Tab-separated table of N, CA and C in Angstrom:
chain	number	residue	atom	x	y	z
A	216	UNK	N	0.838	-1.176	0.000
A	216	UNK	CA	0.000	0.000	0.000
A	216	UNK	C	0.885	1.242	0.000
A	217	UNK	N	0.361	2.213	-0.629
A	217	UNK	CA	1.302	3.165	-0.660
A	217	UNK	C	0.804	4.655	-0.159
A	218	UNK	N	1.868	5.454	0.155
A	218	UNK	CA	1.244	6.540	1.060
A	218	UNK	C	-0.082	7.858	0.173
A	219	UNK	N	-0.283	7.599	-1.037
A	219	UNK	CA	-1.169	7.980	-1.679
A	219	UNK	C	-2.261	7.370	-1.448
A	220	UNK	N	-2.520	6.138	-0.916
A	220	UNK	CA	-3.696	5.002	-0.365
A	220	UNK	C	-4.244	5.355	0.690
A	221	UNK	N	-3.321	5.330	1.274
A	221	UNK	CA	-3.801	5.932	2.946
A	221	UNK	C	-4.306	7.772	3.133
A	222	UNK	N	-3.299	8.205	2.137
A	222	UNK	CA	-4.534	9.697	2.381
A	222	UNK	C	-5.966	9.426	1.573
A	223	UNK	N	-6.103	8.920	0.441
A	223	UNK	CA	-7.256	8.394	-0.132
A	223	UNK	C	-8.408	8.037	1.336
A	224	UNK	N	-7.996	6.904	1.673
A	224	UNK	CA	-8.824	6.281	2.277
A	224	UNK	C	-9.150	6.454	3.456
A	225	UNK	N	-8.145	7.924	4.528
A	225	UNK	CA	-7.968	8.429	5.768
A	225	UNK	C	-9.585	8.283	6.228
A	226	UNK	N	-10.139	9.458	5.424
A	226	UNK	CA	-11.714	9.863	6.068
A	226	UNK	C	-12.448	8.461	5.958
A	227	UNK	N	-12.480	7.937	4.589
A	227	UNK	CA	-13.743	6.724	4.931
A	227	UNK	C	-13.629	5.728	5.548
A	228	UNK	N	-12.300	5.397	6.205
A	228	UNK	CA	-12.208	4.162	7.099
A	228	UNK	C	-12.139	5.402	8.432
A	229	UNK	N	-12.131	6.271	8.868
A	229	UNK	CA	-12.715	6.828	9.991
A	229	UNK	C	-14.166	6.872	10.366
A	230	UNK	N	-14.841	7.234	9.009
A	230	UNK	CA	-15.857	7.668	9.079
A	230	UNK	C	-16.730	5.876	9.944
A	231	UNK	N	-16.433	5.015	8.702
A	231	UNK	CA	-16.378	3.629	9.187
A	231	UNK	C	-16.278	3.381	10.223
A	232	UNK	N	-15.179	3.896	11.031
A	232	UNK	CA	-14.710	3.593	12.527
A	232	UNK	C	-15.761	4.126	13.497
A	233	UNK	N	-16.085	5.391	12.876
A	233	UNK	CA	-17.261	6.272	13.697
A	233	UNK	C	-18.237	5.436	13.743
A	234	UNK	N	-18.796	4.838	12.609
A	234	UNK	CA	-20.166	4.547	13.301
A	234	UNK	C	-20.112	2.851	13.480
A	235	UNK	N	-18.977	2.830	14.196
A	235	UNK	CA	-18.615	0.953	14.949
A	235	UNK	C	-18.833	1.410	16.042
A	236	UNK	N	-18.265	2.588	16.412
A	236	UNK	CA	-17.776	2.945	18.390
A	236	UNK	C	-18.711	4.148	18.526
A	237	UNK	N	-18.733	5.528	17.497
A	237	UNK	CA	-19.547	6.380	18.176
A	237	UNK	C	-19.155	7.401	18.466
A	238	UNK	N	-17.498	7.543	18.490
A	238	UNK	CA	-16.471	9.049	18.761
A	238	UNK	C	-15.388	8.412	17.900
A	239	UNK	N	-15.342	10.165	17.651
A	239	UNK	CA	-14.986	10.942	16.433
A	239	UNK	C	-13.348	10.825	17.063
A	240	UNK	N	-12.632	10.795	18.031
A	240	UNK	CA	-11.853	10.428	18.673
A	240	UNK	C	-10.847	9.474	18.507
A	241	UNK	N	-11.800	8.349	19.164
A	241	UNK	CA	-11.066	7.006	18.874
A	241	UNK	C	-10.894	6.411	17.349
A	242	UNK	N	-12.357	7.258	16.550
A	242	UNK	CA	-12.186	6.691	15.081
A	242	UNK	C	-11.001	7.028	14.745
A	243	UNK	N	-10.859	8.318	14.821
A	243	UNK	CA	-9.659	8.650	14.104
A	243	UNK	C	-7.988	7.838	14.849
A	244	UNK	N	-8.070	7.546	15.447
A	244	UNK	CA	-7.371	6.898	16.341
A	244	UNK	C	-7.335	5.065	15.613
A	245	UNK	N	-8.214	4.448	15.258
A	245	UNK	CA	-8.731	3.597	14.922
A	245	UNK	C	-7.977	3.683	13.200
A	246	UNK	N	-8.621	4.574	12.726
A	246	UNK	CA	-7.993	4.851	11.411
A	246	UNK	C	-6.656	4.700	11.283
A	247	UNK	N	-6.180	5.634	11.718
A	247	UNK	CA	-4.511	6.046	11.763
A	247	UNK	C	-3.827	4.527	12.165
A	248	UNK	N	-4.389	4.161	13.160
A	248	UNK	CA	-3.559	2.877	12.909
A	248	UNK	C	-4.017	1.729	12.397
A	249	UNK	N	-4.644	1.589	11.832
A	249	UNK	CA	-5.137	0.459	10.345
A	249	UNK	C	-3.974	0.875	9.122
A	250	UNK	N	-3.809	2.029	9.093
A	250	UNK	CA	-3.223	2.650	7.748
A	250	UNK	C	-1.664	2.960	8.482
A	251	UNK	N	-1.474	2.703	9.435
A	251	UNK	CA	0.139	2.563	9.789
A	251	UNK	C	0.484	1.007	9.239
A	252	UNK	N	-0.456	0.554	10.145
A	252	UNK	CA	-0.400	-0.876	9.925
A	252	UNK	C	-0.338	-1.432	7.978
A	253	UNK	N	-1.062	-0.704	7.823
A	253	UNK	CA	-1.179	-0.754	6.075
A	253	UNK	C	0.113	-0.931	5.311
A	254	UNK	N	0.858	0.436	5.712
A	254	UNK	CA	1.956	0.726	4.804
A	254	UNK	C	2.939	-0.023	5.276
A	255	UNK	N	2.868	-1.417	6.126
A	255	UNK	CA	4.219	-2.409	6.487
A	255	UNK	C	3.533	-3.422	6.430
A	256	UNK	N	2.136	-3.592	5.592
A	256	UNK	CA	1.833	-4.749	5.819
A	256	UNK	C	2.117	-5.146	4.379
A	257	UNK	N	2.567	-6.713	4.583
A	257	UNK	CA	3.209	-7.519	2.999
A	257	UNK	C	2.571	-7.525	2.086
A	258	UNK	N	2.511	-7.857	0.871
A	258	UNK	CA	1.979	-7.659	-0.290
A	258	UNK	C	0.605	-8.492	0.201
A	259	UNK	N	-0.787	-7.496	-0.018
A	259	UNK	CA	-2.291	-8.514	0.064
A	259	UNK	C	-2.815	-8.552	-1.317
A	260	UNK	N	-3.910	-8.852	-1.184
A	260	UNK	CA	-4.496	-9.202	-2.632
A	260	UNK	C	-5.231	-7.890	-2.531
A	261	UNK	N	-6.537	-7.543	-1.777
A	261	UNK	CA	-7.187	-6.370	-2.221
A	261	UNK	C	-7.105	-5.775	-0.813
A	262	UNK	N	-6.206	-4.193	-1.416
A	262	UNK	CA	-5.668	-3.357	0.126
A	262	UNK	C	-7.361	-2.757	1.223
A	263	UNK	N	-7.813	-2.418	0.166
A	263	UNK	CA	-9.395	-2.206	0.637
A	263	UNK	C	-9.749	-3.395	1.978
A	264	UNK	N	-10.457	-4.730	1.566
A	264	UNK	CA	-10.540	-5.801	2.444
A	264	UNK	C	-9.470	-5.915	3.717
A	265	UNK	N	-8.443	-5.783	3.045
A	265	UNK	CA	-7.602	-6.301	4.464
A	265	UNK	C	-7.565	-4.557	5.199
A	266	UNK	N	-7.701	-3.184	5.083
A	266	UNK	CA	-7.947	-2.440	5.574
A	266	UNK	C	-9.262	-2.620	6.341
A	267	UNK	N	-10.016	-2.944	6.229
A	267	UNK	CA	-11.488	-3.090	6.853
A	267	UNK	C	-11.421	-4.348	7.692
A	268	UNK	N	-10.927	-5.329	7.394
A	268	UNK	CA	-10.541	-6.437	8.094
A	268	UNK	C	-9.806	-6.365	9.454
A	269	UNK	N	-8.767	-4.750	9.275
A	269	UNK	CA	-7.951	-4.996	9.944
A	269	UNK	C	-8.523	-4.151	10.933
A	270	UNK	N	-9.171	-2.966	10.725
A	270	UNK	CA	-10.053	-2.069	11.502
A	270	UNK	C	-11.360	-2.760	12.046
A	271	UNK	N	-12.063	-3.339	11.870
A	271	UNK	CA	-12.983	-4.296	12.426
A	271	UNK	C	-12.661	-4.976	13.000
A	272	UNK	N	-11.523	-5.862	13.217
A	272	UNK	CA	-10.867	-6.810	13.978
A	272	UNK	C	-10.657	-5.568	15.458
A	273	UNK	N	-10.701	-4.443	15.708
A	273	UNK	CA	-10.520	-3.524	16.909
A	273	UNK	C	-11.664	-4.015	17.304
A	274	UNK	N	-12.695	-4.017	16.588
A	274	UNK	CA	-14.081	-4.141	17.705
A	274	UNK	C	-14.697	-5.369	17.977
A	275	UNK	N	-13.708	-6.900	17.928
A	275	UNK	CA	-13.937	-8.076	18.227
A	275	UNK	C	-14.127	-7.744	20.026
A	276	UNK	N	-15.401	-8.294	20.384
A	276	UNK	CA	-15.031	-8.187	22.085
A	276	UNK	C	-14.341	-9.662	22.363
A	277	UNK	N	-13.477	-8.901	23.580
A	277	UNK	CA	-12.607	-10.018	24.475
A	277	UNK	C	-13.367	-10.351	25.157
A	278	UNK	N	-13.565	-11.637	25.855
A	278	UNK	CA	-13.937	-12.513	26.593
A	278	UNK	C	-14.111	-12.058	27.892
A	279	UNK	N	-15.432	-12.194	28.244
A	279	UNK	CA	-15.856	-11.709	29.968
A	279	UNK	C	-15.683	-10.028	29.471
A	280	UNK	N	-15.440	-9.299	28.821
A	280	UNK	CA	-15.595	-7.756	28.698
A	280	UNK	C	-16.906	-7.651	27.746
A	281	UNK	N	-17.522	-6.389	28.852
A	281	UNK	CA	-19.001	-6.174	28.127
A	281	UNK	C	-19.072	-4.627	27.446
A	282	UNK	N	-19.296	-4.763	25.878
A	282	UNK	CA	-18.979	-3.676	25.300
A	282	UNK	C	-19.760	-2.594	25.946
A	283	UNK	N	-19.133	-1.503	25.710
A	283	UNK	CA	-20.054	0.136	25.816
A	283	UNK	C	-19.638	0.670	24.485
A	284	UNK	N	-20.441	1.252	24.001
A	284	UNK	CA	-20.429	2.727	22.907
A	284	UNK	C	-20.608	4.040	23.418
A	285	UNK	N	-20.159	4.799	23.732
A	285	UNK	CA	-20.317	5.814	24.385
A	285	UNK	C	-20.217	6.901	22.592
A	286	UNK	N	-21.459	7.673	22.868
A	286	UNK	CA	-21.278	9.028	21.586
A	286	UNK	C	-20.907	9.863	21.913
A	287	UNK	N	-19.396	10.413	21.414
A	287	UNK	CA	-18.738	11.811	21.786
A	287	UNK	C	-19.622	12.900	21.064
A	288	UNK	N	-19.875	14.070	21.716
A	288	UNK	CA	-21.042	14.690	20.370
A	288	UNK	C	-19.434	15.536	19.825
A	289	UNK	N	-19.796	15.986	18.437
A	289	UNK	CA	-19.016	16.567	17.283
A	289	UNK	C	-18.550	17.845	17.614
A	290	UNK	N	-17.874	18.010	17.963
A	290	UNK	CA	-16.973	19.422	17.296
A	290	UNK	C	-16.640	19.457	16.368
A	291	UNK	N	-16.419	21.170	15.972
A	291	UNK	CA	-15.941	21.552	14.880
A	291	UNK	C	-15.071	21.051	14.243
A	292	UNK	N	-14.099	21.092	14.925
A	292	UNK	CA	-12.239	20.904	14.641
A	292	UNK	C	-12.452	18.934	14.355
A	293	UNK	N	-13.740	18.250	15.128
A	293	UNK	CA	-13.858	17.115	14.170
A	293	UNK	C	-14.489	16.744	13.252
A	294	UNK	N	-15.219	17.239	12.459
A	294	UNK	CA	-16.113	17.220	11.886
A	294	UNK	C	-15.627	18.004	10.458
A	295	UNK	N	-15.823	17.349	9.750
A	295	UNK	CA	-14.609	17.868	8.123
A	295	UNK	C	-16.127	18.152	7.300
A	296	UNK	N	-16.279	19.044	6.556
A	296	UNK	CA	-17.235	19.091	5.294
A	296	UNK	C	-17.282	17.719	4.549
A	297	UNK	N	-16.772	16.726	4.388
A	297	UNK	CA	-17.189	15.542	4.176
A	297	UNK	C	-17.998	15.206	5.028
A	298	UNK	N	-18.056	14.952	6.186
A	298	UNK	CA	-18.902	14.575	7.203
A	298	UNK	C	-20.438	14.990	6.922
A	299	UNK	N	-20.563	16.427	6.963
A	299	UNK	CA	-21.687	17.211	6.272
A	299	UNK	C	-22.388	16.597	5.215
A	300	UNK	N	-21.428	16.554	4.021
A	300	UNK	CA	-21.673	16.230	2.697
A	300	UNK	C	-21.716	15.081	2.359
A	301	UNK	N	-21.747	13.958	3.527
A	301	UNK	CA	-22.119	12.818	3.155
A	301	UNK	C	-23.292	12.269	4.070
A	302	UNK	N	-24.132	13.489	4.484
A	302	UNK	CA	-25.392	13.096	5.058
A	302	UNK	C	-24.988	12.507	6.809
A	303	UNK	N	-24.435	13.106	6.975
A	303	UNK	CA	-24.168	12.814	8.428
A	303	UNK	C	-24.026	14.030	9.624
A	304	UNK	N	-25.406	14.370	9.118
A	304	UNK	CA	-26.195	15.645	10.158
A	304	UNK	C	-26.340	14.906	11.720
A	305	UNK	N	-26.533	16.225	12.258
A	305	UNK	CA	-26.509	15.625	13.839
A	305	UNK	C	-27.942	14.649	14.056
A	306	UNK	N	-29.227	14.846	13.640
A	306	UNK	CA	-29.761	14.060	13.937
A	306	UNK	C	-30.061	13.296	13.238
A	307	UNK	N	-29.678	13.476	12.156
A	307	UNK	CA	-29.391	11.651	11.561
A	307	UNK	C	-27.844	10.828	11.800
A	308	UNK	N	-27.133	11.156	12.034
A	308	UNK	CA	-26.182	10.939	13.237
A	308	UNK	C	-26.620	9.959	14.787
A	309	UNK	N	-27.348	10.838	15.084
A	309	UNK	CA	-27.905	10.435	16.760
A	309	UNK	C	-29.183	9.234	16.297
A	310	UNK	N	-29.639	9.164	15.524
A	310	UNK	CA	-30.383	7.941	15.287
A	310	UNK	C	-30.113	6.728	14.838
A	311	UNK	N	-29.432	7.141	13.565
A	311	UNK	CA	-28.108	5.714	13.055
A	311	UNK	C	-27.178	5.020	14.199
A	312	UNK	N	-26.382	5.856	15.081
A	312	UNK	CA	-26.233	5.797	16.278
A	312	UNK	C	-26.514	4.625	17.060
A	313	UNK	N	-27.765	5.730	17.516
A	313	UNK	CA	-28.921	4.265	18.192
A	313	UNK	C	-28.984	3.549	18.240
A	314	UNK	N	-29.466	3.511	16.582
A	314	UNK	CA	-29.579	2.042	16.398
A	314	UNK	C	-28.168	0.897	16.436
A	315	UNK	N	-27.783	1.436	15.717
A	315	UNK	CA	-26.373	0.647	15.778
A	315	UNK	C	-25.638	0.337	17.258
A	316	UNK	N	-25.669	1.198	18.108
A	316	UNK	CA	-25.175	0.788	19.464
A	316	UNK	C	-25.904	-0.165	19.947
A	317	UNK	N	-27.631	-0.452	19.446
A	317	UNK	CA	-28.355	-1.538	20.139
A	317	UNK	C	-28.148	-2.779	19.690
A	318	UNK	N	-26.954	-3.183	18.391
A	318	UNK	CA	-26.792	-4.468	17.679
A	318	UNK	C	-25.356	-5.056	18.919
A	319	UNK	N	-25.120	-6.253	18.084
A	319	UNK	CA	-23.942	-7.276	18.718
A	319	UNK	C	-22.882	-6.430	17.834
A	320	UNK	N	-21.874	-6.436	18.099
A	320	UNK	CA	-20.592	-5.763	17.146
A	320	UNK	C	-20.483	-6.567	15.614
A	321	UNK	N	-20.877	-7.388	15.880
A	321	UNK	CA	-20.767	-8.682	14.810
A	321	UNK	C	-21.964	-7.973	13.451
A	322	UNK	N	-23.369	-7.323	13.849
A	322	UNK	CA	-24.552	-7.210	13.036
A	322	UNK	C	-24.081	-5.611	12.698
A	323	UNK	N	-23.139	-4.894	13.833
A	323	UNK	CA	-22.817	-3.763	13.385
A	323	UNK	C	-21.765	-3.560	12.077
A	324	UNK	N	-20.810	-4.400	12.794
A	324	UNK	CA	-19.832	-4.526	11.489
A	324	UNK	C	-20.601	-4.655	9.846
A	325	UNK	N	-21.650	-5.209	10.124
A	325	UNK	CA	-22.357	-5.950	8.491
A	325	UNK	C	-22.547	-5.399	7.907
A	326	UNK	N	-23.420	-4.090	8.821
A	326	UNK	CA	-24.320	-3.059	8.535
A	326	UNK	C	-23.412	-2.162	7.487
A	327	UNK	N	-21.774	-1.580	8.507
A	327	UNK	CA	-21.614	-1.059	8.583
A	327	UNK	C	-20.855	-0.979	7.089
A	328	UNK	N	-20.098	-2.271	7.016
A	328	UNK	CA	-18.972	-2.807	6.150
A	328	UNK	C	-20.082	-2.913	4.485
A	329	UNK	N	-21.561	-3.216	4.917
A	329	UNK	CA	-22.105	-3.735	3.720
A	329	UNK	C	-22.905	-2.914	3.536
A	330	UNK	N	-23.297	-1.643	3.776
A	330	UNK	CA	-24.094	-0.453	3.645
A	330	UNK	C	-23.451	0.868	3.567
A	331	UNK	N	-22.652	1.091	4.212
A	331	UNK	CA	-21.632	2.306	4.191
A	331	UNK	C	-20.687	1.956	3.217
A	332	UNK	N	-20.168	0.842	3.714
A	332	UNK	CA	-18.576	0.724	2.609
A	332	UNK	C	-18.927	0.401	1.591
A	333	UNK	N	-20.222	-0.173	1.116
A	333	UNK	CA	-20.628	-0.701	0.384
A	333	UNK	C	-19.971	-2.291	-0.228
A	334	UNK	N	-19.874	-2.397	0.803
A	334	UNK	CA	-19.048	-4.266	0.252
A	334	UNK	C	-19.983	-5.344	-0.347
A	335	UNK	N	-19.681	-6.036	-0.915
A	335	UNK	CA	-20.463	-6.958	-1.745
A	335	UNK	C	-20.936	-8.584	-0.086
A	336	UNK	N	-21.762	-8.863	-0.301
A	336	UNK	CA	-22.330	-9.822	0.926
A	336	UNK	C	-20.493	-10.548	1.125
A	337	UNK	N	-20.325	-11.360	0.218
A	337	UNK	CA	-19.449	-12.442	0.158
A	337	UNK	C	-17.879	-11.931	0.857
A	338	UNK	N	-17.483	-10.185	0.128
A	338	UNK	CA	-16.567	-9.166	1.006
A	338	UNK	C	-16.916	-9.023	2.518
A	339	UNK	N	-17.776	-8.977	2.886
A	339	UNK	CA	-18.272	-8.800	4.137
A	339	UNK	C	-18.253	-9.779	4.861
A	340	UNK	N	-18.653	-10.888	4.178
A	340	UNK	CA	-18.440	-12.274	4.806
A	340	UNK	C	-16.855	-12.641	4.614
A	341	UNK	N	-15.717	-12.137	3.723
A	341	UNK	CA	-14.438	-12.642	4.192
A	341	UNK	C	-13.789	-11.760	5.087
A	342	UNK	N	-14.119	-10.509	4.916
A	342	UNK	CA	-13.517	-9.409	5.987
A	342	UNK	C	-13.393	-9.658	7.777
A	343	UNK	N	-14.823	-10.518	7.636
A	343	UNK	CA	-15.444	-10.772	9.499
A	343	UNK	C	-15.279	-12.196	9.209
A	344	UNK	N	-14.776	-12.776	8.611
A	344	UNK	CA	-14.616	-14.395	8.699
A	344	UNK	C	-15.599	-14.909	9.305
A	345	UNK	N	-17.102	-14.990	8.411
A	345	UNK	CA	-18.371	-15.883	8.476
A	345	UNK	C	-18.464	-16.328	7.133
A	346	UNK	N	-19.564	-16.611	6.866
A	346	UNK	CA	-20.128	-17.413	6.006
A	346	UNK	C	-21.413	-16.407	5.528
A	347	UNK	N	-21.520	-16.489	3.855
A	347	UNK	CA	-22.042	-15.268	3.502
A	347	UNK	C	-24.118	-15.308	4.338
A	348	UNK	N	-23.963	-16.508	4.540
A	348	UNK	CA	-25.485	-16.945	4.994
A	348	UNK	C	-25.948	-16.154	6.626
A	349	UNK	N	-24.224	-16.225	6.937
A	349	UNK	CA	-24.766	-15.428	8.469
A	349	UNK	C	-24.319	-14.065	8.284
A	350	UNK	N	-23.984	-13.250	7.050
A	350	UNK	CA	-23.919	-11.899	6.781
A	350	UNK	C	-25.431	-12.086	6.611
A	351	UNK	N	-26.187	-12.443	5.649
A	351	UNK	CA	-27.531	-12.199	5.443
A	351	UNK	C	-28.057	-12.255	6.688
A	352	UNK	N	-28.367	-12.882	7.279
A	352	UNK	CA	-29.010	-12.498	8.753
A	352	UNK	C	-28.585	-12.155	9.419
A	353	UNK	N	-27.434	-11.410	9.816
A	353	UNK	CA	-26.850	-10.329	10.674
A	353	UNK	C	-27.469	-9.499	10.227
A	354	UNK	N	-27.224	-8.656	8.867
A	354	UNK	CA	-28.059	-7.616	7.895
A	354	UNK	C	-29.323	-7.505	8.270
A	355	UNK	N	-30.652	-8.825	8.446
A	355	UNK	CA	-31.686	-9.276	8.383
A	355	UNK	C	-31.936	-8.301	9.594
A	356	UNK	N	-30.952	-8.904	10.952
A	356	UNK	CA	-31.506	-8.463	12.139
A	356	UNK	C	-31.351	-6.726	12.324
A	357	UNK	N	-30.050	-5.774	11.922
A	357	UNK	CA	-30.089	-5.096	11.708
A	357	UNK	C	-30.579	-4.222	11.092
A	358	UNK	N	-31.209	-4.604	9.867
A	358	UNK	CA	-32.261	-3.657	9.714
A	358	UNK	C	-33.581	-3.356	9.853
A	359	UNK	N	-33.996	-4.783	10.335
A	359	UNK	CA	-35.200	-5.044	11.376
A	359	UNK	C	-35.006	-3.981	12.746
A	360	UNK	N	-33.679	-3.593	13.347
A	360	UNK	CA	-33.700	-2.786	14.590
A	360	UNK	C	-34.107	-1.769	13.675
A	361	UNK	N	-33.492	-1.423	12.844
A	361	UNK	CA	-33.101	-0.290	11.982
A	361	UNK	C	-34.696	0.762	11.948
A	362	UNK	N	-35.811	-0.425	11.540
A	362	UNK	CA	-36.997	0.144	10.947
A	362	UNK	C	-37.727	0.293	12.317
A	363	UNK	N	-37.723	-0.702	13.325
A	363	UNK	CA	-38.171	-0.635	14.597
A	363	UNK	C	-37.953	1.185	15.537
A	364	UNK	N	-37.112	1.094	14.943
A	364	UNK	CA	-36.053	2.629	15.615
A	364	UNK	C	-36.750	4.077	14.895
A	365	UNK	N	-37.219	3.543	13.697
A	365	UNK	CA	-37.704	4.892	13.064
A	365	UNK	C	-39.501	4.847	13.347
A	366	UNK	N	-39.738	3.232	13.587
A	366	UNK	CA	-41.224	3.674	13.814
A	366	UNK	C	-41.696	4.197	15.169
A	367	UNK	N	-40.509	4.119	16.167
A	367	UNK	CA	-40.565	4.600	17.173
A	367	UNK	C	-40.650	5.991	17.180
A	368	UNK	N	-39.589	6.248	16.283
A	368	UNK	CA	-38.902	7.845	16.000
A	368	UNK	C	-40.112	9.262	15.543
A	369	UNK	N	-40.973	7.840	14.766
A	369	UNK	CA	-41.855	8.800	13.618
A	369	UNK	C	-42.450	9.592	14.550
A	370	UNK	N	-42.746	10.721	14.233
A	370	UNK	CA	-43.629	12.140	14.571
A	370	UNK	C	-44.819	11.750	14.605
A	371	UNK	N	-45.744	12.186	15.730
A	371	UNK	CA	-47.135	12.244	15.186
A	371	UNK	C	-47.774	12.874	14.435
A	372	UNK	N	-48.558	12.316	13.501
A	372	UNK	CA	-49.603	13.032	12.822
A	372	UNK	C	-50.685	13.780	13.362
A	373	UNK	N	-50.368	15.037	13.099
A	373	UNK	CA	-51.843	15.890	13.668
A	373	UNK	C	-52.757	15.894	12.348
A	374	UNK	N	-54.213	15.331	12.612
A	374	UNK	CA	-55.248	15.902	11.896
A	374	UNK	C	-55.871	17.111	11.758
């Protein structure tokens, strides 16, 4: 990988990182070292996959530890006009969020890797080392929270 790769890909494997954990912080933190890790890692087949592979592998939980997501809210100085411009307003922010903090890390990753990054099922399924059958129902369950979350969300109708 070469250092033209890693500025390429800085923001969207942060952005990625953001909505695994929730702060703008650790993503970037998260980022930076996927893409250290990048530029010494040996020749791979597709730098993309094993970047996402290698950043998702942060949010495997260890054994007997019970995850938290905690949401840092945004500052300026974090928050880049990409952020903006790719539909990631504060309260659609704080709802995606939500929802996503209420999945297993495993249904988040799916979501995250196969809707944001846009990965193909079978990418998603080698990135998280499953089987493309339990990407489909990770997905399944996630966007089942997904719709649950907005019918909650919806506004009432005044007549």
């Amino acid at each position: 990988m070469t250092e033209e790769y890693v500025a390429q890909r800085y923001a969207h494997l942060r952005r990625a990182a953001f909505l695994m954990c929730g702060d703008w912080a650790q993503a970037g933190e998260l980022a930076r070292a996927t893409l250290a890790r990048a530029l010494t890692a040996p020749d791979v087949g597709d730098p993309d996959l094993w970047a996402y592979g290698d950043l998702m592998a942060a949010f495997k939980p260890s054994h007997g530890r019970r995850e938290h997501v905690f949401v840092a809210p945004s500052e300026a100085g974090e928050r880049g006009a990409a952020d903006t411009d790719a539909g990631m307003g504060d309260v659609f922010t704080v709802l995606v969020l939500d929802a996503l903090r209420r999945l297993s890390p495993k249904c988040r990753a799916v979501l995250v890797l196969h809707h944001f990054c846009h990965l193909a099922v079978v990418d998603t399924a080698e990135v998280l080392g499953l089987d493309a059958t339990k990407v489909t129902e990770y997905e399944a369950e996630g966007l089942a929270a997904f719709a649950d979350l907005l019918r909650i969300t919806r506004p009432a109708v005044t007549a």
